[in-house]
């Protein structure tokens, strides 16, 4: 066999089956596998897991051994039987009670993002999001589609916040923000990044501005740790923006076309005090647009789920400069999301 052809086939095979890996992860979370193992307090046999989850013995055994190969579980064998426990990854990120749990994001990816990706070819052909094919709802008003039911809205809100328990500090300390007395997170959702900001800069006043239904849900479902943050409701394309020294836009610009971004940035520039700033937090493409792969995949995700795209540093710089902002600086954080700061 030709070794080059061999390794090419191996790569093809790995790509072809990657969706199965995602589904193993999604199914294990949906079934509550990692919570069962966390709450058991001792390693469990496959039979005990099947009983605990109410699942078939055979299916459970396959799922457990596959999770072990994926390093989601560890397995101890002895005395003719296997006992399973959560790996460090699963304990940190896949259990309900972990402060860094990513379970809502995984549920969102499984129930919403994945069905949209089933129509990736159509999205590429048409250049637009796929809510009508995936869910039978129109995509004209983007957030009407994203928030098409209360359950969907809550899952999106909760899911998107979870990354900030892991990367919020890196993003908010990329630049020293302590010289901005009032910081407003526009489209800040239920306020996880704002809360991180408030705890890092205790002398700053931190506000969140988001749509009325988001602010209402954030208040009603009292997301934890948001005590120091105040919520303001409105439409950032139309309504007056709160007065602030620094405006944060985290994963907002990537939802929108260049025209919508320019409109929003011009409104922020108009409200911003001279000397004030704008902090943009996004997964940023390499200058040539050819990587990192995760960001390219996110950009395809913006194609299937939004009107936007991920952009390069030069593209963000151009959008901000055209709106009148100066002194564009970018700091890489080493995680998925980077920070860019500019001044009025
Ligand atoms: N900044 C948060 C983060 O990074 O986790 C949330 C990002 S989410 C992709 C976009 C946010 O913008 C949502 O919370 C959404 O409700 C908000 N948003 C969308 N359109 C808006 C509008 N017209 N006015 C105010 N907020 C809006
Ligand atoms: C959005 C962010 C996301 C809109 C839809 C989204 C995310 C998932 N779906 O602004 C979070 C970022 N993750 C990915 C895969 O893009």
mmCIF file of C-alpha atoms and ligand atoms in Angstrom:
data_model
loop_
_atom_site.group_PDB
_atom_site.id
_atom_site.type_symbol
_atom_site.label_atom_id
_atom_site.label_comp_id
_atom_site.label_asym_id
_atom_site.label_seq_id
_atom_site.Cartn_x
_atom_site.Cartn_y
_atom_site.Cartn_z
ATOM 1 C CA UNK A 1 0.000 0.000 0.000
ATOM 2 C CA UNK A 2 1.102 3.545 -0.750
ATOM 3 C CA UNK A 3 1.686 5.147 2.678
ATOM 4 C CA UNK A 4 0.601 8.601 1.408
ATOM 5 C CA UNK A 5 -2.718 7.178 0.161
ATOM 6 C CA UNK A 6 -3.070 5.335 3.466
ATOM 7 C CA UNK A 7 -2.725 8.426 5.564
ATOM 8 C CA UNK A 8 -4.975 10.411 3.212
ATOM 9 C CA UNK A 9 -7.673 7.744 3.605
ATOM 10 C CA UNK A 10 -7.210 7.877 7.365
ATOM 11 C CA UNK A 11 -7.716 11.636 7.374
ATOM 12 C CA UNK A 12 -10.801 11.312 5.162
ATOM 13 C CA UNK A 13 -12.175 8.667 7.452
ATOM 14 C CA UNK A 14 -11.581 10.812 10.509
ATOM 15 C CA UNK A 15 -13.382 13.792 8.920
ATOM 16 C CA UNK A 16 -16.271 11.647 7.679
ATOM 17 C CA UNK A 17 -17.016 10.291 11.115
ATOM 18 C CA UNK A 18 -16.422 13.372 13.256
ATOM 19 C CA UNK A 19 -20.174 13.993 13.506
ATOM 20 C CA UNK A 20 -20.445 10.700 15.393
ATOM 21 C CA UNK A 21 -18.059 12.007 18.043
ATOM 22 C CA UNK A 22 -20.236 15.102 18.526
ATOM 23 C CA UNK A 23 -23.312 12.899 18.773
ATOM 24 C CA UNK A 24 -21.734 10.646 21.409
ATOM 25 C CA UNK A 25 -20.992 13.736 23.477
ATOM 26 C CA UNK A 26 -24.473 15.197 22.927
ATOM 27 C CA UNK A 27 -26.236 11.906 23.725
ATOM 28 C CA UNK A 28 -24.206 11.288 26.889
ATOM 29 C CA UNK A 29 -25.088 14.799 28.116
ATOM 30 C CA UNK A 30 -28.760 14.479 27.145
ATOM 31 C CA UNK A 31 -29.037 11.153 28.976
ATOM 32 C CA UNK A 32 -27.426 12.649 32.087
ATOM 33 C CA UNK A 33 -24.497 10.226 32.126
ATOM 34 C CA UNK A 34 -21.944 12.624 33.625
ATOM 35 C CA UNK A 35 -24.346 13.862 36.303
ATOM 36 C CA UNK A 36 -25.200 10.288 37.289
ATOM 37 C CA UNK A 37 -21.508 9.421 37.664
ATOM 38 C CA UNK A 38 -20.778 12.662 39.534
ATOM 39 C CA UNK A 39 -23.654 12.116 41.937
ATOM 40 C CA UNK A 40 -22.866 8.420 42.512
ATOM 41 C CA UNK A 41 -19.678 9.366 44.342
ATOM 42 C CA UNK A 42 -18.084 6.040 43.341
ATOM 43 C CA UNK A 43 -17.248 4.435 40.002
ATOM 44 C CA UNK A 44 -20.188 2.558 38.458
ATOM 45 C CA UNK A 45 -20.521 -0.560 36.342
ATOM 46 C CA UNK A 46 -22.246 -0.424 32.981
ATOM 47 C CA UNK A 47 -25.241 -2.287 34.456
ATOM 48 C CA UNK A 48 -25.540 0.248 37.293
ATOM 49 C CA UNK A 49 -25.400 3.122 34.781
ATOM 50 C CA UNK A 50 -28.085 1.456 32.625
ATOM 51 C CA UNK A 51 -30.315 1.107 35.665
ATOM 52 C CA UNK A 52 -29.629 4.671 36.814
ATOM 53 C CA UNK A 53 -30.355 6.182 33.394
ATOM 54 C CA UNK A 54 -33.151 3.766 32.420
ATOM 55 C CA UNK A 55 -31.239 2.858 29.253
ATOM 56 C CA UNK A 56 -30.617 -0.447 27.463
ATOM 57 C CA UNK A 57 -27.714 -2.549 28.803
ATOM 58 C CA UNK A 58 -26.149 -3.014 25.349
ATOM 59 C CA UNK A 59 -26.471 0.623 24.236
ATOM 60 C CA UNK A 60 -25.137 1.809 27.568
ATOM 61 C CA UNK A 61 -22.080 -0.388 27.376
ATOM 62 C CA UNK A 62 -21.249 0.866 23.860
ATOM 63 C CA UNK A 63 -21.738 4.471 24.912
ATOM 64 C CA UNK A 64 -19.574 4.083 28.040
ATOM 65 C CA UNK A 65 -16.677 2.413 26.243
ATOM 66 C CA UNK A 66 -16.791 5.000 23.468
ATOM 67 C CA UNK A 67 -16.795 7.811 26.053
ATOM 68 C CA UNK A 68 -13.772 6.154 27.652
ATOM 69 C CA UNK A 69 -11.908 6.168 24.304
ATOM 70 C CA UNK A 70 -12.804 9.854 23.929
ATOM 71 C CA UNK A 71 -11.345 10.554 27.403
ATOM 72 C CA UNK A 72 -14.716 11.654 28.738
ATOM 73 C CA UNK A 73 -14.631 8.732 31.175
ATOM 74 C CA UNK A 74 -11.927 6.675 32.784
ATOM 75 C CA UNK A 75 -12.337 2.961 33.228
ATOM 76 C CA UNK A 76 -10.890 0.632 35.840
ATOM 77 C CA UNK A 77 -10.966 -3.039 35.086
ATOM 78 C CA UNK A 78 -10.489 -5.762 37.648
ATOM 79 C CA UNK A 79 -12.165 -8.894 38.947
ATOM 80 C CA UNK A 80 -13.764 -9.413 35.524
ATOM 81 C CA UNK A 81 -15.708 -6.151 35.501
ATOM 82 C CA UNK A 82 -15.271 -2.586 34.358
ATOM 83 C CA UNK A 83 -16.059 0.452 36.492
ATOM 84 C CA UNK A 84 -16.495 3.917 34.984
ATOM 85 C CA UNK A 85 -15.956 7.408 36.380
ATOM 86 C CA UNK A 86 -15.875 10.935 34.930
ATOM 87 C CA UNK A 87 -12.578 12.182 33.504
ATOM 88 C CA UNK A 88 -11.304 15.601 34.561
ATOM 89 C CA UNK A 89 -12.768 17.094 31.369
ATOM 90 C CA UNK A 90 -16.222 15.669 32.139
ATOM 91 C CA UNK A 91 -16.130 16.760 35.813
ATOM 92 C CA UNK A 92 -15.157 20.312 34.871
ATOM 93 C CA UNK A 93 -17.333 20.921 31.841
ATOM 94 C CA UNK A 94 -20.076 18.280 31.571
ATOM 95 C CA UNK A 95 -21.693 18.165 34.992
ATOM 96 C CA UNK A 96 -24.674 20.298 35.984
ATOM 97 C CA UNK A 97 -23.205 21.667 39.186
ATOM 98 C CA UNK A 98 -19.700 22.527 37.983
ATOM 99 C CA UNK A 99 -19.175 26.323 37.893
ATOM 100 C CA UNK A 100 -17.606 25.852 34.434
ATOM 101 C CA UNK A 101 -20.375 23.594 33.079
ATOM 102 C CA UNK A 102 -20.906 23.842 29.297
ATOM 103 C CA UNK A 103 -24.063 21.719 29.264
ATOM 104 C CA UNK A 104 -26.416 24.433 27.982
ATOM 105 C CA UNK A 105 -24.061 25.220 25.093
ATOM 106 C CA UNK A 106 -23.878 21.523 24.215
ATOM 107 C CA UNK A 107 -27.669 21.280 24.318
ATOM 108 C CA UNK A 108 -27.889 24.354 22.065
ATOM 109 C CA UNK A 109 -25.344 22.916 19.611
ATOM 110 C CA UNK A 110 -27.183 19.602 19.577
ATOM 111 C CA UNK A 111 -30.761 20.897 19.261
ATOM 112 C CA UNK A 112 -30.286 24.043 17.177
ATOM 113 C CA UNK A 113 -26.855 24.382 15.589
ATOM 114 C CA UNK A 114 -26.676 20.766 14.420
ATOM 115 C CA UNK A 115 -30.059 20.831 12.601
ATOM 116 C CA UNK A 116 -28.993 24.081 10.878
ATOM 117 C CA UNK A 117 -25.703 22.465 9.803
ATOM 118 C CA UNK A 118 -27.687 19.672 8.159
ATOM 119 C CA UNK A 119 -28.380 22.402 5.544
ATOM 120 C CA UNK A 120 -24.810 23.681 5.184
ATOM 121 C CA UNK A 121 -24.761 23.036 1.419
ATOM 122 C CA UNK A 122 -27.974 25.062 1.022
ATOM 123 C CA UNK A 123 -26.502 27.827 3.207
ATOM 124 C CA UNK A 124 -23.405 27.995 1.005
ATOM 125 C CA UNK A 125 -25.542 27.954 -2.162
ATOM 126 C CA UNK A 126 -27.912 30.672 -0.940
ATOM 127 C CA UNK A 127 -25.603 32.595 1.401
ATOM 128 C CA UNK A 128 -28.169 32.809 4.182
ATOM 129 C CA UNK A 129 -29.239 31.216 7.486
ATOM 130 C CA UNK A 130 -31.264 28.010 7.493
ATOM 131 C CA UNK A 131 -33.938 28.405 10.173
ATOM 132 C CA UNK A 132 -36.766 27.871 7.698
ATOM 133 C CA UNK A 133 -35.370 24.548 6.454
ATOM 134 C CA UNK A 134 -34.380 23.369 9.932
ATOM 135 C CA UNK A 135 -37.352 24.616 11.959
ATOM 136 C CA UNK A 136 -39.962 26.010 9.565
ATOM 137 C CA UNK A 137 -39.531 29.584 10.821
ATOM 138 C CA UNK A 138 -38.596 32.573 8.618
ATOM 139 C CA UNK A 139 -35.053 34.008 8.980
ATOM 140 C CA UNK A 140 -35.831 37.615 7.922
ATOM 141 C CA UNK A 141 -35.788 38.994 11.472
ATOM 142 C CA UNK A 142 -32.686 37.249 12.811
ATOM 143 C CA UNK A 143 -33.410 37.391 16.522
ATOM 144 C CA UNK A 144 -37.106 36.582 15.983
ATOM 145 C CA UNK A 145 -35.794 33.305 14.483
ATOM 146 C CA UNK A 146 -33.131 32.758 17.167
ATOM 147 C CA UNK A 147 -35.653 33.535 19.949
ATOM 148 C CA UNK A 148 -38.515 31.645 18.247
ATOM 149 C CA UNK A 149 -39.736 30.211 21.562
ATOM 150 C CA UNK A 150 -39.096 31.000 25.206
ATOM 151 C CA UNK A 151 -37.275 27.688 25.654
ATOM 152 C CA UNK A 152 -35.027 28.416 22.653
ATOM 153 C CA UNK A 153 -34.288 31.906 23.920
ATOM 154 C CA UNK A 154 -33.300 30.625 27.364
ATOM 155 C CA UNK A 155 -31.112 27.866 25.927
ATOM 156 C CA UNK A 156 -29.301 30.356 23.650
ATOM 157 C CA UNK A 157 -28.860 32.860 26.503
ATOM 158 C CA UNK A 158 -27.623 30.251 28.974
ATOM 159 C CA UNK A 159 -25.465 28.469 26.401
ATOM 160 C CA UNK A 160 -23.681 31.569 25.167
ATOM 161 C CA UNK A 161 -22.810 32.694 28.679
ATOM 162 C CA UNK A 162 -21.035 29.493 29.647
ATOM 163 C CA UNK A 163 -17.795 30.159 27.791
ATOM 164 C CA UNK A 164 -17.172 33.251 29.930
ATOM 165 C CA UNK A 165 -16.789 31.130 33.063
ATOM 166 C CA UNK A 166 -13.745 29.688 31.283
ATOM 167 C CA UNK A 167 -12.403 32.559 29.129
ATOM 168 C CA UNK A 168 -14.057 35.700 30.553
ATOM 169 C CA UNK A 169 -11.034 36.691 32.620
ATOM 170 C CA UNK A 170 -8.565 36.338 29.705
ATOM 171 C CA UNK A 171 -10.764 38.489 27.493
ATOM 172 C CA UNK A 172 -11.451 41.202 30.069
ATOM 173 C CA UNK A 173 -7.811 41.485 31.201
ATOM 174 C CA UNK A 174 -6.307 41.612 27.679
ATOM 175 C CA UNK A 175 -6.447 45.395 28.133
ATOM 176 C CA UNK A 176 -6.461 47.240 31.454
ATOM 177 C CA UNK A 177 -10.011 48.638 31.593
ATOM 178 C CA UNK A 178 -9.723 50.255 35.022
ATOM 179 C CA UNK A 179 -9.551 53.771 33.529
ATOM 180 C CA UNK A 180 -13.145 53.479 32.244
ATOM 181 C CA UNK A 181 -15.480 54.393 35.145
ATOM 182 C CA UNK A 182 -18.676 53.245 33.368
ATOM 183 C CA UNK A 183 -18.621 50.170 31.126
ATOM 184 C CA UNK A 184 -21.643 49.142 29.033
ATOM 185 C CA UNK A 185 -21.864 45.648 27.533
ATOM 186 C CA UNK A 186 -24.111 46.062 24.475
ATOM 187 C CA UNK A 187 -25.933 42.833 23.615
ATOM 188 C CA UNK A 188 -24.500 41.474 26.853
ATOM 189 C CA UNK A 189 -27.231 38.835 27.279
ATOM 190 C CA UNK A 190 -27.744 37.687 30.872
ATOM 191 C CA UNK A 191 -24.520 39.402 31.916
ATOM 192 C CA UNK A 192 -21.869 36.743 32.553
ATOM 193 C CA UNK A 193 -19.088 38.732 30.865
ATOM 194 C CA UNK A 194 -20.312 41.924 32.543
ATOM 195 C CA UNK A 195 -20.222 40.186 35.939
ATOM 196 C CA UNK A 196 -16.653 39.016 35.256
ATOM 197 C CA UNK A 197 -15.781 42.591 34.307
ATOM 198 C CA UNK A 198 -17.357 43.956 37.495
ATOM 199 C CA UNK A 199 -15.420 41.541 39.673
ATOM 200 C CA UNK A 200 -12.119 42.287 37.893
ATOM 201 C CA UNK A 201 -12.659 46.072 38.058
ATOM 202 C CA UNK A 202 -14.560 46.642 41.314
ATOM 203 C CA UNK A 203 -14.287 50.448 40.987
ATOM 204 C CA UNK A 204 -16.133 50.399 37.630
ATOM 205 C CA UNK A 205 -19.888 50.560 37.157
ATOM 206 C CA UNK A 206 -20.985 47.886 34.714
ATOM 207 C CA UNK A 207 -24.218 47.950 32.687
ATOM 208 C CA UNK A 208 -25.763 45.473 30.294
ATOM 209 C CA UNK A 209 -27.934 46.608 27.385
ATOM 210 C CA UNK A 210 -30.005 43.995 25.562
ATOM 211 C CA UNK A 211 -33.441 43.359 24.072
ATOM 212 C CA UNK A 212 -36.442 43.650 26.462
ATOM 213 C CA UNK A 213 -37.224 39.921 26.323
ATOM 214 C CA UNK A 214 -33.609 39.087 27.198
ATOM 215 C CA UNK A 215 -33.500 41.523 30.126
ATOM 216 C CA UNK A 216 -36.845 40.180 31.375
ATOM 217 C CA UNK A 217 -35.621 36.566 31.197
ATOM 218 C CA UNK A 218 -32.294 37.485 32.822
ATOM 219 C CA UNK A 219 -34.201 39.066 35.735
ATOM 220 C CA UNK A 220 -36.820 36.307 36.015
ATOM 221 C CA UNK A 221 -34.452 33.388 35.892
ATOM 222 C CA UNK A 222 -32.018 35.268 38.148
ATOM 223 C CA UNK A 223 -28.755 34.120 36.632
ATOM 224 C CA UNK A 224 -26.232 33.981 39.495
ATOM 225 C CA UNK A 225 -23.505 36.500 40.298
ATOM 226 C CA UNK A 226 -25.012 39.452 38.451
ATOM 227 C CA UNK A 227 -25.532 41.580 41.588
ATOM 228 C CA UNK A 228 -23.107 44.331 40.613
ATOM 229 C CA UNK A 229 -24.515 44.644 37.106
ATOM 230 C CA UNK A 230 -27.538 46.732 36.119
ATOM 231 C CA UNK A 231 -29.698 45.850 33.118
ATOM 232 C CA UNK A 232 -31.072 48.281 30.526
ATOM 233 C CA UNK A 233 -33.421 47.320 27.746
ATOM 234 C CA UNK A 234 -33.733 48.486 24.191
ATOM 235 C CA UNK A 235 -32.854 47.973 20.545
ATOM 236 C CA UNK A 236 -29.224 48.924 19.893
ATOM 237 C CA UNK A 237 -30.053 49.720 16.247
ATOM 238 C CA UNK A 238 -32.812 52.219 17.179
ATOM 239 C CA UNK A 239 -33.040 53.261 20.824
ATOM 240 C CA UNK A 240 -30.807 55.684 22.745
ATOM 241 C CA UNK A 241 -27.757 53.907 24.172
ATOM 242 C CA UNK A 242 -26.785 54.311 27.842
ATOM 243 C CA UNK A 243 -24.026 56.848 28.554
ATOM 244 C CA UNK A 244 -20.715 55.060 29.230
ATOM 245 C CA UNK A 245 -16.931 55.472 28.957
ATOM 246 C CA UNK A 246 -16.402 52.061 27.370
ATOM 247 C CA UNK A 247 -18.745 50.048 25.151
ATOM 248 C CA UNK A 248 -18.188 46.305 24.958
ATOM 249 C CA UNK A 249 -19.416 44.331 21.928
ATOM 250 C CA UNK A 250 -18.806 40.622 22.532
ATOM 251 C CA UNK A 251 -19.916 38.297 19.736
ATOM 252 C CA UNK A 252 -22.289 40.956 18.454
ATOM 253 C CA UNK A 253 -20.599 42.189 15.265
ATOM 254 C CA UNK A 254 -20.200 38.607 14.006
ATOM 255 C CA UNK A 255 -24.002 38.296 13.840
ATOM 256 C CA UNK A 256 -24.390 41.102 11.305
ATOM 257 C CA UNK A 257 -23.488 42.282 7.792
ATOM 258 C CA UNK A 258 -20.897 45.049 7.334
ATOM 259 C CA UNK A 259 -23.750 47.548 6.781
ATOM 260 C CA UNK A 260 -25.528 46.659 10.043
ATOM 261 C CA UNK A 261 -22.183 46.702 11.909
ATOM 262 C CA UNK A 262 -21.385 50.153 10.503
ATOM 263 C CA UNK A 263 -24.814 51.449 11.527
ATOM 264 C CA UNK A 264 -24.377 50.122 15.079
ATOM 265 C CA UNK A 265 -20.790 51.389 15.375
ATOM 266 C CA UNK A 266 -21.787 54.859 14.114
ATOM 267 C CA UNK A 267 -24.505 55.020 16.811
ATOM 268 C CA UNK A 268 -21.980 53.998 19.479
ATOM 269 C CA UNK A 269 -19.475 56.569 18.199
ATOM 270 C CA UNK A 270 -22.167 59.250 18.342
ATOM 271 C CA UNK A 271 -23.008 58.451 22.017
ATOM 272 C CA UNK A 272 -19.418 57.798 23.143
ATOM 273 C CA UNK A 273 -17.583 60.581 24.987
ATOM 274 C CA UNK A 274 -14.304 61.849 23.467
ATOM 275 C CA UNK A 275 -11.557 59.700 25.011
ATOM 276 C CA UNK A 276 -14.064 56.918 25.530
ATOM 277 C CA UNK A 277 -13.483 53.489 24.061
ATOM 278 C CA UNK A 278 -14.934 50.437 22.413
ATOM 279 C CA UNK A 279 -13.874 46.858 23.193
ATOM 280 C CA UNK A 280 -14.730 44.249 20.558
ATOM 281 C CA UNK A 281 -14.519 40.605 21.611
ATOM 282 C CA UNK A 282 -14.641 38.062 18.800
ATOM 283 C CA UNK A 283 -13.057 34.905 17.457
ATOM 284 C CA UNK A 284 -10.704 36.602 14.981
ATOM 285 C CA UNK A 285 -9.524 35.130 11.681
ATOM 286 C CA UNK A 286 -5.865 35.234 10.727
ATOM 287 C CA UNK A 287 -4.979 38.216 8.543
ATOM 288 C CA UNK A 288 -5.075 36.043 5.385
ATOM 289 C CA UNK A 289 -8.430 34.544 6.430
ATOM 290 C CA UNK A 290 -7.074 30.987 6.187
ATOM 291 C CA UNK A 291 -7.351 30.011 9.824
ATOM 292 C CA UNK A 292 -7.548 29.167 12.654
ATOM 293 C CA UNK A 293 -9.806 26.246 11.693
ATOM 294 C CA UNK A 294 -12.088 26.783 14.720
ATOM 295 C CA UNK A 295 -12.723 30.368 13.646
ATOM 296 C CA UNK A 296 -13.358 29.299 10.038
ATOM 297 C CA UNK A 297 -15.909 26.770 11.336
ATOM 298 C CA UNK A 298 -17.472 29.499 13.497
ATOM 299 C CA UNK A 299 -17.693 31.681 10.413
ATOM 300 C CA UNK A 300 -19.553 28.905 8.580
ATOM 301 C CA UNK A 301 -21.732 28.697 11.685
ATOM 302 C CA UNK A 302 -22.483 32.403 11.325
ATOM 303 C CA UNK A 303 -23.504 31.639 7.718
ATOM 304 C CA UNK A 304 -25.980 28.905 8.747
ATOM 305 C CA UNK A 305 -27.256 30.694 11.877
ATOM 306 C CA UNK A 306 -26.881 34.473 11.382
ATOM 307 C CA UNK A 307 -26.432 37.307 8.866
ATOM 308 C CA UNK A 308 -22.768 37.723 9.773
ATOM 309 C CA UNK A 309 -19.326 36.205 9.552
ATOM 310 C CA UNK A 310 -16.078 36.052 11.489
ATOM 311 C CA UNK A 311 -13.594 38.711 10.374
ATOM 312 C CA UNK A 312 -9.850 39.442 10.206
ATOM 313 C CA UNK A 313 -8.129 42.134 12.339
ATOM 314 C CA UNK A 314 -7.943 44.399 9.251
ATOM 315 C CA UNK A 315 -11.699 44.024 8.706
ATOM 316 C CA UNK A 316 -12.481 44.980 12.315
ATOM 317 C CA UNK A 317 -10.013 47.864 12.088
ATOM 318 C CA UNK A 318 -11.709 49.147 8.931
ATOM 319 C CA UNK A 319 -15.225 48.889 10.430
ATOM 320 C CA UNK A 320 -14.134 50.748 13.580
ATOM 321 C CA UNK A 321 -12.127 53.409 11.700
ATOM 322 C CA UNK A 322 -14.979 54.110 9.264
ATOM 323 C CA UNK A 323 -17.223 54.752 12.277
ATOM 324 C CA UNK A 324 -14.664 57.287 13.570
ATOM 325 C CA UNK A 325 -12.776 55.244 16.163
ATOM 326 C CA UNK A 326 -8.958 55.560 16.340
ATOM 327 C CA UNK A 327 -5.931 53.828 17.869
ATOM 328 C CA UNK A 328 -7.120 50.310 16.988
ATOM 329 C CA UNK A 329 -5.230 47.720 19.006
ATOM 330 C CA UNK A 330 -5.711 43.976 19.155
ATOM 331 C CA UNK A 331 -4.549 41.597 21.881
ATOM 332 C CA UNK A 332 -4.521 37.867 21.316
ATOM 333 C CA UNK A 333 -5.535 35.999 24.431
ATOM 334 C CA UNK A 334 -4.512 32.491 23.389
ATOM 335 C CA UNK A 335 -8.118 31.310 23.752
ATOM 336 C CA UNK A 336 -10.878 31.258 21.118
ATOM 337 C CA UNK A 337 -11.858 34.882 21.683
ATOM 338 C CA UNK A 338 -9.535 37.877 21.280
ATOM 339 C CA UNK A 339 -9.951 41.508 22.326
ATOM 340 C CA UNK A 340 -9.710 44.678 20.226
ATOM 341 C CA UNK A 341 -9.753 48.182 21.689
ATOM 342 C CA UNK A 342 -10.252 51.507 19.906
ATOM 343 C CA UNK A 343 -10.860 55.108 21.055
ATOM 344 C CA UNK A 344 -13.041 58.022 20.110
HETATM 345 N N1 LIG B 1 -22.422 39.353 24.313
HETATM 346 C C1 LIG B 1 -22.948 38.057 24.701
HETATM 347 C C2 LIG B 1 -21.865 37.002 24.685
HETATM 348 O O1 LIG B 1 -20.844 37.171 24.018
HETATM 349 O O2 LIG B 1 -22.058 35.960 25.362
HETATM 350 C C3 LIG B 1 -24.125 37.631 23.827
HETATM 351 C C4 LIG B 1 -23.823 37.528 22.361
HETATM 352 S S1 LIG B 1 -25.240 37.025 21.394
HETATM 353 C C5 LIG B 1 -24.490 36.296 20.020
HETATM 354 C C6 LIG B 1 -25.856 38.532 20.721
HETATM 355 C C7 LIG B 1 -26.641 39.362 21.725
HETATM 356 O O3 LIG B 1 -27.113 40.554 21.087
HETATM 357 C C8 LIG B 1 -27.848 38.652 22.281
HETATM 358 O O4 LIG B 1 -27.852 38.725 23.680
HETATM 359 C C9 LIG B 1 -29.016 39.415 21.676
HETATM 360 O O5 LIG B 1 -30.177 39.396 22.482
HETATM 361 C C10 LIG B 1 -28.423 40.792 21.519
HETATM 362 N N2 LIG B 1 -29.112 41.596 20.506
HETATM 363 C C11 LIG B 1 -29.425 41.203 19.246
HETATM 364 N N3 LIG B 1 -30.057 42.204 18.592
HETATM 365 C C12 LIG B 1 -30.152 43.228 19.463
HETATM 366 C C13 LIG B 1 -30.713 44.545 19.379
HETATM 367 N N4 LIG B 1 -31.296 44.968 18.236
HETATM 368 N N5 LIG B 1 -30.625 45.337 20.448
HETATM 369 C C14 LIG B 1 -30.032 44.919 21.599
HETATM 370 N N6 LIG B 1 -29.473 43.682 21.739
HETATM 371 C C15 LIG B 1 -29.539 42.851 20.684
HETATM 372 C C1 LIG B 2 -24.020 33.629 17.739
HETATM 373 C C2 LIG B 2 -23.146 32.808 18.421
HETATM 374 C C3 LIG B 2 -23.379 31.455 18.358
HETATM 375 C C4 LIG B 2 -25.100 33.146 17.002
HETATM 376 C C5 LIG B 2 -25.337 31.783 16.949
HETATM 377 C C6 LIG B 2 -24.477 30.930 17.637
HETATM 378 C C7 LIG B 2 -22.692 30.370 18.912
HETATM 379 C C8 LIG B 2 -23.360 29.220 18.530
HETATM 380 N N1 LIG B 2 -24.440 29.582 17.771
HETATM 381 O O1 LIG B 2 -23.786 34.966 17.780
HETATM 382 C C9 LIG B 2 -21.486 30.453 19.797
HETATM 383 C C10 LIG B 2 -20.219 30.424 19.011
HETATM 384 N N2 LIG B 2 -20.009 29.072 18.568
HETATM 385 C C11 LIG B 2 -20.007 28.761 17.260
HETATM 386 C C12 LIG B 2 -19.954 27.309 16.959
HETATM 387 O O2 LIG B 2 -20.060 29.590 16.383
#
